[in-house]
PDB file of C-alpha atoms in Angstrom:
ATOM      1  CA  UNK A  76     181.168 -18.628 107.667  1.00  0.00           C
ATOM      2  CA  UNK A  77     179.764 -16.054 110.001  1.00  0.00           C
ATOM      3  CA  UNK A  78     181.885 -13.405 111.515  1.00  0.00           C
ATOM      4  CA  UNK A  79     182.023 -14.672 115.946  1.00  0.00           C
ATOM      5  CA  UNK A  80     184.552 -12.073 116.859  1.00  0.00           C
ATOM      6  CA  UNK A  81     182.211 -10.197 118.947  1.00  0.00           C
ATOM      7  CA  UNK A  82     179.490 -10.604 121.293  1.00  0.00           C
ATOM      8  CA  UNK A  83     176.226 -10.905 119.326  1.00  0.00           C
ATOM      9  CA  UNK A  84     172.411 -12.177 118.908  1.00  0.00           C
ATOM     10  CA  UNK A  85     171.811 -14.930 116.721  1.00  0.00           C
ATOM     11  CA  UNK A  86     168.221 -14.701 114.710  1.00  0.00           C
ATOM     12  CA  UNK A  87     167.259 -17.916 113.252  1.00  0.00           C
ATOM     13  CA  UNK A  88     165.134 -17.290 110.052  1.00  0.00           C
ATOM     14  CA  UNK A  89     165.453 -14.885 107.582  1.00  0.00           C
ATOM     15  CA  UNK A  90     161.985 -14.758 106.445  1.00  0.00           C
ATOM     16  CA  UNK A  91     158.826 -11.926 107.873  1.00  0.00           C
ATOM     17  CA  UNK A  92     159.589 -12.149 111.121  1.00  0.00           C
ATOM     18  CA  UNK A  93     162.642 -12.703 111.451  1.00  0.00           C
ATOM     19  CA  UNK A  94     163.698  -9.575 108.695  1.00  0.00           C
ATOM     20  CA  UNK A  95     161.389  -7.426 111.526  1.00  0.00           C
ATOM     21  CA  UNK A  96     163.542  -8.580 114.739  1.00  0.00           C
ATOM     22  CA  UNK A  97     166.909  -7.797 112.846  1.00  0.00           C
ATOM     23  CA  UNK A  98     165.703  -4.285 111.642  1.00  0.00           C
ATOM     24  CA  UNK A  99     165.074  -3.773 115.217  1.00  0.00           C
ATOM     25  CA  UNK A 100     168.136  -5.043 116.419  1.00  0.00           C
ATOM     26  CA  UNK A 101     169.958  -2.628 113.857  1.00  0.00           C
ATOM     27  CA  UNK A 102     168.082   0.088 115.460  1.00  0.00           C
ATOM     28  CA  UNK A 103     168.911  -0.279 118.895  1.00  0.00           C
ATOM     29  CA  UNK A 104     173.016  -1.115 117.733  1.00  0.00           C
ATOM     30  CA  UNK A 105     172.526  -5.104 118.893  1.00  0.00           C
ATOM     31  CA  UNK A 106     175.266  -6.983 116.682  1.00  0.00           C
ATOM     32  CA  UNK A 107     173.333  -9.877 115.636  1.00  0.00           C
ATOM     33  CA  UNK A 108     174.419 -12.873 112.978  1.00  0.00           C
ATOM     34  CA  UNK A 109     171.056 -13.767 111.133  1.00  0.00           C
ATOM     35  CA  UNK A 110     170.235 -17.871 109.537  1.00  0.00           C
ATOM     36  CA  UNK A 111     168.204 -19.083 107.532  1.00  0.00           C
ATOM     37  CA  UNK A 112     167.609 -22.468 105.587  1.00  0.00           C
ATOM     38  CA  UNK A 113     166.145 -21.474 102.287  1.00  0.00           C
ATOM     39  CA  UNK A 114     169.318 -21.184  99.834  1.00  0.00           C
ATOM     40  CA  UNK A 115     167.592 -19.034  97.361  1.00  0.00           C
ATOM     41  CA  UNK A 116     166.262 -16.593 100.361  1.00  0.00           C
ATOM     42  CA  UNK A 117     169.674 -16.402 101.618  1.00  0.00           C
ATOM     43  CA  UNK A 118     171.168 -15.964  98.040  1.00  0.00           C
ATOM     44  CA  UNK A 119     168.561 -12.948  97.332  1.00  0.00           C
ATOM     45  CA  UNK A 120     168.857 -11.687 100.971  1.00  0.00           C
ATOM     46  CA  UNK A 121     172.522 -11.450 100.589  1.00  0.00           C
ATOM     47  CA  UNK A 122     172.404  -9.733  96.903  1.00  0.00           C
ATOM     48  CA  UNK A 123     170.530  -7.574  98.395  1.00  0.00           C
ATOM     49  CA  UNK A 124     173.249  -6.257 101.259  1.00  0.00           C
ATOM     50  CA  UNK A 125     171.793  -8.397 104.065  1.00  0.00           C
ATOM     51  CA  UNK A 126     173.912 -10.617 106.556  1.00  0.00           C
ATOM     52  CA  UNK A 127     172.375 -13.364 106.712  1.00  0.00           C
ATOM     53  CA  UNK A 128     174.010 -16.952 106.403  1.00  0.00           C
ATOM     54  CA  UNK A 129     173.086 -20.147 104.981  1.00  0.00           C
ATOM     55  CA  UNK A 130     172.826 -23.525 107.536  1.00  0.00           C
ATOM     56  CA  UNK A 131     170.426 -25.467 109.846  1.00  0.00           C
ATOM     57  CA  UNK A 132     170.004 -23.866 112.925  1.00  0.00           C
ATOM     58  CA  UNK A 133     169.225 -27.183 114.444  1.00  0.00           C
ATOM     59  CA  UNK A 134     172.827 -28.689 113.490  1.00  0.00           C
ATOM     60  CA  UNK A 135     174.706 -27.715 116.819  1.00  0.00           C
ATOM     61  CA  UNK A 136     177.973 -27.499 115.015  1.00  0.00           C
ATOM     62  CA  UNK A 137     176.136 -24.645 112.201  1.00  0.00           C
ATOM     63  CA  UNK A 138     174.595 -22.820 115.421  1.00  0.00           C
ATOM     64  CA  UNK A 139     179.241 -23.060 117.142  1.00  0.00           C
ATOM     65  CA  UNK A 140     180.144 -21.395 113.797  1.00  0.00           C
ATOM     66  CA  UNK A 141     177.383 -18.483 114.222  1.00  0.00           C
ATOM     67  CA  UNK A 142     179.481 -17.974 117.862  1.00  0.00           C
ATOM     68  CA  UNK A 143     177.138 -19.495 120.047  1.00  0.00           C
ATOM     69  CA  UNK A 144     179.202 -19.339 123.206  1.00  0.00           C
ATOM     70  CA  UNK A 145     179.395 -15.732 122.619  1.00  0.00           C
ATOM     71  CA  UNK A 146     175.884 -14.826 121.699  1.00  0.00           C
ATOM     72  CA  UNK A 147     174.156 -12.756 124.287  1.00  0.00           C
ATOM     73  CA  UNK A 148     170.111 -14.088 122.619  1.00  0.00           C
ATOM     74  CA  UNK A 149     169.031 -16.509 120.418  1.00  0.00           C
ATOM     75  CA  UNK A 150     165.931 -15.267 118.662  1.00  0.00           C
ATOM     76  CA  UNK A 151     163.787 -18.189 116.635  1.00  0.00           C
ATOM     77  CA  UNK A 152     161.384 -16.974 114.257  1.00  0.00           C
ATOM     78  CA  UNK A 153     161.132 -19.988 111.907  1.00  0.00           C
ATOM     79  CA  UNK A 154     157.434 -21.545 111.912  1.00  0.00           C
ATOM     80  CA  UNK A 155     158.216 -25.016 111.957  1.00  0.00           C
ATOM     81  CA  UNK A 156     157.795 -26.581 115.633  1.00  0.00           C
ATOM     82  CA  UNK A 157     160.115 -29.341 115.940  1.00  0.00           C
ATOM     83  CA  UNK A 158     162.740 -27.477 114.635  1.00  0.00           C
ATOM     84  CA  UNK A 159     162.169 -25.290 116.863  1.00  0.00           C
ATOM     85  CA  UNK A 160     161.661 -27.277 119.842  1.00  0.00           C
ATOM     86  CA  UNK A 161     165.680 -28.974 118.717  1.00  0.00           C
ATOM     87  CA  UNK A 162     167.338 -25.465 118.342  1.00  0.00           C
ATOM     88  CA  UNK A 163     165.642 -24.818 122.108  1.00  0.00           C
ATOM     89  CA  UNK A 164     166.808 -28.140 123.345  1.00  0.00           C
ATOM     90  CA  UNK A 165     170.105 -27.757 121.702  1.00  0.00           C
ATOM     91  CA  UNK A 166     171.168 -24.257 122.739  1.00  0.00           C
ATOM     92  CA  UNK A 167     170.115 -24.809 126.108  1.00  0.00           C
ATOM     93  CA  UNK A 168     171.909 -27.514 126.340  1.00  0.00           C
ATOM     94  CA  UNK A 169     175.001 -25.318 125.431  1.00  0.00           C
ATOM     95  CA  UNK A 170     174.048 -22.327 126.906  1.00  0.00           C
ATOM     96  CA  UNK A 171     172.143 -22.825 129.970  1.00  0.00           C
ATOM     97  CA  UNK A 172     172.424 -18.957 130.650  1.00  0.00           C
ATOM     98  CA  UNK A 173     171.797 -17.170 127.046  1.00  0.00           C
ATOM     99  CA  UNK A 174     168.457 -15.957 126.375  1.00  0.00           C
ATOM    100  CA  UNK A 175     166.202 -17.457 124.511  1.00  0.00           C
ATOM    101  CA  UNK A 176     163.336 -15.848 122.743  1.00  0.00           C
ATOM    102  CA  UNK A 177     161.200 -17.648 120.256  1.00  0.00           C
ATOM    103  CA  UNK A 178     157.916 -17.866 117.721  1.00  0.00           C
ATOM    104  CA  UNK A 179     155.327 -20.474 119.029  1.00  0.00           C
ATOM    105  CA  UNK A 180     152.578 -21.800 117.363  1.00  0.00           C
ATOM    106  CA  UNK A 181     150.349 -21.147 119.426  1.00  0.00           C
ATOM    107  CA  UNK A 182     149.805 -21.148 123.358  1.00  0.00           C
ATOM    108  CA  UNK A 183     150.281 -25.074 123.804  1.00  0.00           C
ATOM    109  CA  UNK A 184     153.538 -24.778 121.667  1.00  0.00           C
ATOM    110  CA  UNK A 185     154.262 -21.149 124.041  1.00  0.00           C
ATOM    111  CA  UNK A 186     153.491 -23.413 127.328  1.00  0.00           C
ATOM    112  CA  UNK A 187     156.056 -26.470 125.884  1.00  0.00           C
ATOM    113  CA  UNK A 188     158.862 -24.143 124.847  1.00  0.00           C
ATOM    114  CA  UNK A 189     159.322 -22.236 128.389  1.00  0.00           C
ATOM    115  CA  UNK A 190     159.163 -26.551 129.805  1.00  0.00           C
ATOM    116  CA  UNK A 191     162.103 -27.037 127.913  1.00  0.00           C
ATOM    117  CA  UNK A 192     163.525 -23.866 128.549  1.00  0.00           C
ATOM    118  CA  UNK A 193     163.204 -21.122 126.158  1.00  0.00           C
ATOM    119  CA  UNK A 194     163.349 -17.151 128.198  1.00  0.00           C
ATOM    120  CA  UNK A 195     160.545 -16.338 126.437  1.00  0.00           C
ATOM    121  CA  UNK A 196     157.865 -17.651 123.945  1.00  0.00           C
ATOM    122  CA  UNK A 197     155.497 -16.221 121.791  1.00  0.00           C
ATOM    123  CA  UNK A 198     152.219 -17.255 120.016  1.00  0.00           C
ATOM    124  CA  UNK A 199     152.088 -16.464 116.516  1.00  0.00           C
ATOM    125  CA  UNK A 200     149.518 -13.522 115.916  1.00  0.00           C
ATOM    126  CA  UNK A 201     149.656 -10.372 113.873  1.00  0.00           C
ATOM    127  CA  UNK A 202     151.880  -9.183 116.371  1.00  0.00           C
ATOM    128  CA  UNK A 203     154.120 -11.961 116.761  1.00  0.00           C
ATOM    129  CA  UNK A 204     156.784 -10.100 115.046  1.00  0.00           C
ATOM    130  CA  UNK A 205     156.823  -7.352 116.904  1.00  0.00           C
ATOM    131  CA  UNK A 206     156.287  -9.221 120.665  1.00  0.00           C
ATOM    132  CA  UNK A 207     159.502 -11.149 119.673  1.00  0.00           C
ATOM    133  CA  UNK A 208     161.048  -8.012 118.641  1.00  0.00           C
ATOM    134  CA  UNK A 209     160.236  -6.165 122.165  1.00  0.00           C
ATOM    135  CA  UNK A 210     161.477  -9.593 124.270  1.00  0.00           C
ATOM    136  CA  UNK A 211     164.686  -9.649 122.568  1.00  0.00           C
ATOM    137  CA  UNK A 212     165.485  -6.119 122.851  1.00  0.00           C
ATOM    138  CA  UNK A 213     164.445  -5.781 126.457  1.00  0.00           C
ATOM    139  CA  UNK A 214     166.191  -9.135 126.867  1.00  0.00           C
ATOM    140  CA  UNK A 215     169.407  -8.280 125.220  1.00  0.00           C
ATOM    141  CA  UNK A 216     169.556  -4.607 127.198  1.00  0.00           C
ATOM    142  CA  UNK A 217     167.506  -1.719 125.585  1.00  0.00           C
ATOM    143  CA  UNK A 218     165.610   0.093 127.919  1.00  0.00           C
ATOM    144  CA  UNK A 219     162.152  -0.943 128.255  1.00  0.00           C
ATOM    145  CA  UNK A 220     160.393   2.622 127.282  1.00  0.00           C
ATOM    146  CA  UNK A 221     162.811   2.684 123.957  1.00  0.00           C
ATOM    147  CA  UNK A 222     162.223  -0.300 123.234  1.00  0.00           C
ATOM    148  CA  UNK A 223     158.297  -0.362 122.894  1.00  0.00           C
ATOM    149  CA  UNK A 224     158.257   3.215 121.163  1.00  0.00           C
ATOM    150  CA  UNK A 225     160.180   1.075 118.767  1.00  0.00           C
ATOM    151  CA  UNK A 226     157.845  -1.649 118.396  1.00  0.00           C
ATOM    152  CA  UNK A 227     155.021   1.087 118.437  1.00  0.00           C
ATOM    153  CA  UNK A 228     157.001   2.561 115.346  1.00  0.00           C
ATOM    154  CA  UNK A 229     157.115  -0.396 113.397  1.00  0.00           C
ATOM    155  CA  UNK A 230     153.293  -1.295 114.003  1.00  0.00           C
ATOM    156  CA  UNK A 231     152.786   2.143 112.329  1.00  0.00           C
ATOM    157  CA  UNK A 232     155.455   1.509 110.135  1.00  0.00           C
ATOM    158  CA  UNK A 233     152.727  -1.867 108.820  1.00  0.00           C
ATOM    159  CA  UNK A 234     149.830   0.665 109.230  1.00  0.00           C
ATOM    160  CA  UNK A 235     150.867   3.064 106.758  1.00  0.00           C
ATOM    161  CA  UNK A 236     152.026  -0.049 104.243  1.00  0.00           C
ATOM    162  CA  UNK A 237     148.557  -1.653 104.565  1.00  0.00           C
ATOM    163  CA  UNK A 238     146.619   1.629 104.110  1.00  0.00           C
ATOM    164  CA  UNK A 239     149.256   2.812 100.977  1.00  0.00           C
ATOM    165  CA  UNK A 240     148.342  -1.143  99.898  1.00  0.00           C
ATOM    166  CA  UNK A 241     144.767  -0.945 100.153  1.00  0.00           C
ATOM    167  CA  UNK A 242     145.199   2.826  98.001  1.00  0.00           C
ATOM    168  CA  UNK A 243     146.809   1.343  95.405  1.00  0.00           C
ATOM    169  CA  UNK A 244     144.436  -1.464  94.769  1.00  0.00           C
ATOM    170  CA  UNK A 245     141.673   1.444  94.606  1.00  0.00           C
ATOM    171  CA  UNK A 246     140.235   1.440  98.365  1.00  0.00           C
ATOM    172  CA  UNK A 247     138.850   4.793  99.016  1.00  0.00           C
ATOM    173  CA  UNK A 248     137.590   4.197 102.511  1.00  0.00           C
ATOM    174  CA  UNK A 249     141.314   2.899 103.307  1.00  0.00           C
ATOM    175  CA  UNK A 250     142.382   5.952 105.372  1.00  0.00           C
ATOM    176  CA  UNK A 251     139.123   4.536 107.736  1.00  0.00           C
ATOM    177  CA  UNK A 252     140.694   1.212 108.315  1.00  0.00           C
ATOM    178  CA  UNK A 253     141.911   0.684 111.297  1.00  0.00           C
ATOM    179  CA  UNK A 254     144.226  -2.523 112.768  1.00  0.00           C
ATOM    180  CA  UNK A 255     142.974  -4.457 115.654  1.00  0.00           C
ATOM    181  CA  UNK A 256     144.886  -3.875 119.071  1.00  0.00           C
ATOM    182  CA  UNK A 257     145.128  -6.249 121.719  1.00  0.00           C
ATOM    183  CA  UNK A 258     145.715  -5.653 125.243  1.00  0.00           C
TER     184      UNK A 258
END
């Protein structure tokens, strides 16, 4: 079972995006309890040093034991759109006043979600990850300027990893390549 002694953010899924919004949680010192479905993820994840705990996010009862009545966010980065639409429905059921940030599948899915109440929604693009990341640390506190040189950070952060990636496959034109920025 999750530790709940503390106030905290709860980040449902372990996978990409959700490993992205805990690292930047961690940065900033946000306490956060992270959940994820996939027993073998969560069996790696946690061989490997992470906290993250096993359960259904949709169950109300798995999202009490994560300490929802004390959590000051609920981030949802899972991919799967009823589920999330349930975890929305169910924690604002709960927790009228919490914040809510969450992946959408795209603007029709964004559009639904803030309907049924999430704080903030976000289509899934190559910056997904790090849009949720900014909401949910401006959300849960961190100064806005801080918290985008963060995000800013970690889109270099990917930068370098894609141009190292595209070295080591034999690329020579790699340091040329350039991500696409929208505005």
């Amino acid at each position: 079972q999750p530790p709940v002694d503390e106030t905290h953010a709860i980040v449902v899924g372990y996978g990409r995006i959700g490993k992205v919004v805990c690292s930047l949680l961690k940065a900033h010192g946000i306490t956060y309890i992270a959940a994820d479905h996939d027993p073998s993820g969560v069996a790696r994840d946690r061989r490997e040093g992470h906290a993250v705990y096993f359960g259904d996010a949709s169950d109300l009862r798995f999202l009490e034991k994560c300490g929802l009545r004390k959590a000051t966010g609920v981030i949802i980065t899972i991919h799967s759109q009823p589920v999330i639409d349930k975890v929305v429905d169910g924690v604002r059921a709960i927790r009228p006043d919490v914040l809510i940030v969450s992946r959408a599948g795209d603007a029709d899915h964004a559009r639904h979600l803030y309907a049924i109440g999430a704080t903030d929604a976000v289509p899934e693009t190559i910056e997904a990850s790090l849009q949720l990341s900014e909401a949910a640390l401006v959300g849960l506190g961190i100064a806005t300027g801080p918290a985008i040189a963060s995000v800013h950070e970690k889109r270099d952060e990917f930068r370098r990893a894609l141009q190292q990636a595209a070295r080591a496959v034999g690329r020579e034109d790699s340091h040329s390549v350039k991500p696409k920025t929208h505005k």
